[in-house]
PDB file of C-alpha atoms in Angstrom:
ATOM      1  CA  ALA A   1      10.988   0.691 -11.701  1.00  0.00           C
ATOM      2  CA  LYS A   2      12.630  -0.385  -8.062  1.00  0.00           C
ATOM      3  CA  ALA A   3      10.802  -2.054  -5.440  1.00  0.00           C
ATOM      4  CA  LEU A   4      10.943  -0.292  -2.341  1.00  0.00           C
ATOM      5  CA  GLN A   5      12.790  -2.923   0.685  1.00  0.00           C
ATOM      6  CA  HIS A   6      11.611  -2.406   3.848  1.00  0.00           C
ATOM      7  CA  ALA A   7       9.159   1.137   3.187  1.00  0.00           C
ATOM      8  CA  GLN A   8       6.505   2.011   5.695  1.00  0.00           C
ATOM      9  CA  LEU A   9       3.094   2.665   3.804  1.00  0.00           C
ATOM     10  CA  ARG A  10       0.372   4.722   5.603  1.00  0.00           C
ATOM     11  CA  VAL A  11      -2.709   4.238   3.821  1.00  0.00           C
ATOM     12  CA  MET A  12      -5.535   6.556   4.728  1.00  0.00           C
ATOM     13  CA  THR A  13      -8.991   4.849   4.828  1.00  0.00           C
ATOM     14  CA  PRO A  14     -12.129   6.639   6.131  1.00  0.00           C
ATOM     15  CA  GLN A  15     -11.827   4.184   8.949  1.00  0.00           C
ATOM     16  CA  GLY A  16      -8.525   5.593  10.095  1.00  0.00           C
ATOM     17  CA  PRO A  17      -4.683   4.918   8.561  1.00  0.00           C
ATOM     18  CA  VAL A  18      -3.821   1.710   8.481  1.00  0.00           C
ATOM     19  CA  LEU A  19       0.214   0.644   8.708  1.00  0.00           C
ATOM     20  CA  SER A  20       2.241  -1.634   6.871  1.00  0.00           C
ATOM     21  CA  VAL A  21       6.083  -2.347   5.945  1.00  0.00           C
ATOM     22  CA  SER A  22       7.035  -3.921   2.548  1.00  0.00           C
ATOM     23  CA  GLY A  23       9.159  -7.015   2.514  1.00  0.00           C
ATOM     24  CA  ASP A  24      12.838  -7.720   1.124  1.00  0.00           C
ATOM     25  CA  SER A  25      11.277  -7.764  -2.263  1.00  0.00           C
ATOM     26  CA  GLY A  26       8.842  -4.914  -2.147  1.00  0.00           C
ATOM     27  CA  TYR A  27       5.507  -6.547  -1.029  1.00  0.00           C
ATOM     28  CA  PHE A  28       3.236  -5.550   1.476  1.00  0.00           C
ATOM     29  CA  TYR A  29       0.284  -7.058   3.153  1.00  0.00           C
ATOM     30  CA  LEU A  30      -2.873  -5.034   3.646  1.00  0.00           C
ATOM     31  CA  GLU A  31      -5.789  -6.592   5.466  1.00  0.00           C
ATOM     32  CA  ASN A  32      -9.629  -5.511   5.222  1.00  0.00           C
ATOM     33  CA  LEU A  33      -9.315  -2.391   2.939  1.00  0.00           C
ATOM     34  CA  PRO A  34     -12.462  -1.043   2.053  1.00  0.00           C
ATOM     35  CA  GLU A  35     -12.691  -0.725  -1.423  1.00  0.00           C
ATOM     36  CA  GLY A  36     -12.221   2.496  -3.637  1.00  0.00           C
ATOM     37  CA  SER A  37      -8.970   4.781  -4.004  1.00  0.00           C
ATOM     38  CA  HIS A  38      -6.986   5.801  -0.765  1.00  0.00           C
ATOM     39  CA  PRO A  39      -3.976   8.062  -0.483  1.00  0.00           C
ATOM     40  CA  VAL A  40      -0.938   6.595   0.547  1.00  0.00           C
ATOM     41  CA  ARG A  41       2.353   7.728   1.700  1.00  0.00           C
ATOM     42  CA  VAL A  42       5.222   5.855   1.592  1.00  0.00           C
ATOM     43  CA  GLY A  43       8.634   6.409   3.290  1.00  0.00           C
ATOM     44  CA  VAL A  44      11.653   4.462   3.119  1.00  0.00           C
ATOM     45  CA  ASN A  45      15.432   5.962   4.108  1.00  0.00           C
ATOM     46  CA  GLY A  46      14.471   9.146   5.277  1.00  0.00           C
ATOM     47  CA  HIS A  47      12.530   9.797   1.811  1.00  0.00           C
ATOM     48  CA  ALA A  48       8.657   9.932   1.266  1.00  0.00           C
ATOM     49  CA  CYS A  49       6.360   9.760  -1.630  1.00  0.00           C
ATOM     50  CA  ASN A  50       2.561   9.540  -2.169  1.00  0.00           C
ATOM     51  CA  ALA A  51       0.601   7.079  -4.231  1.00  0.00           C
ATOM     52  CA  THR A  52      -2.665   6.045  -4.406  1.00  0.00           C
ATOM     53  CA  LEU A  53      -4.073   2.467  -3.724  1.00  0.00           C
ATOM     54  CA  VAL A  54      -7.121   1.199  -5.726  1.00  0.00           C
ATOM     55  CA  VAL A  55      -8.917  -1.631  -4.052  1.00  0.00           C
ATOM     56  CA  ALA A  56     -11.440  -2.904  -6.319  1.00  0.00           C
ATOM     57  CA  PRO A  57     -14.436  -5.447  -5.468  1.00  0.00           C
ATOM     58  CA  ALA A  58     -12.951  -8.740  -3.807  1.00  0.00           C
ATOM     59  CA  GLU A  59     -15.568 -11.105  -6.008  1.00  0.00           C
ATOM     60  CA  GLY A  60     -14.992 -13.552  -3.450  1.00  0.00           C
ATOM     61  CA  ARG A  61     -11.062 -13.344  -3.913  1.00  0.00           C
ATOM     62  CA  ILE A  62      -9.641 -14.045  -0.175  1.00  0.00           C
ATOM     63  CA  ILE A  63      -5.817 -12.264  -1.769  1.00  0.00           C
ATOM     64  CA  THR A  64      -6.228  -9.507  -4.427  1.00  0.00           C
ATOM     65  CA  ASP A  65      -2.979  -8.620  -6.269  1.00  0.00           C
ATOM     66  CA  LEU A  66      -3.320  -4.826  -6.304  1.00  0.00           C
ATOM     67  CA  GLY A  67      -0.358  -4.619  -9.075  1.00  0.00           C
ATOM     68  CA  GLU A  68       2.194  -1.818  -9.346  1.00  0.00           C
ATOM     69  CA  ILE A  69       2.363   1.092  -7.379  1.00  0.00           C
ATOM     70  CA  ALA A  70       4.123   4.322  -8.468  1.00  0.00           C
ATOM     71  CA  CYS A  71       4.570   7.019  -6.387  1.00  0.00           C
ATOM     72  CA  THR A  72       4.872  10.840  -6.888  1.00  0.00           C
ATOM     73  CA  ARG A  73       6.697  13.277  -4.732  1.00  0.00           C
TER      74      ARG A  73
END
C-alpha cells in the first residue's frame, strides 16, 4: 500500500472529531485519543476513503504506533 502524503484525517471520537494532516512520509500525529475503535475519514487530492483506527491501552507508553491503516471506499 502507498502512503498518503498530505492527507486530511478526521477521526470521530465520543468527544467529537479530531483532525490531523499526514506528512511527507504518510505519518500523522494525534493526541489524547481515547482507547477503542474510531471511524476515520481520509481525504487527499479530492478523493476520500474510510478506515477504522484502533487505539489500544497505552500501558504507560507516551507514544503509540498504530501501524498501517487500510482505507476502503
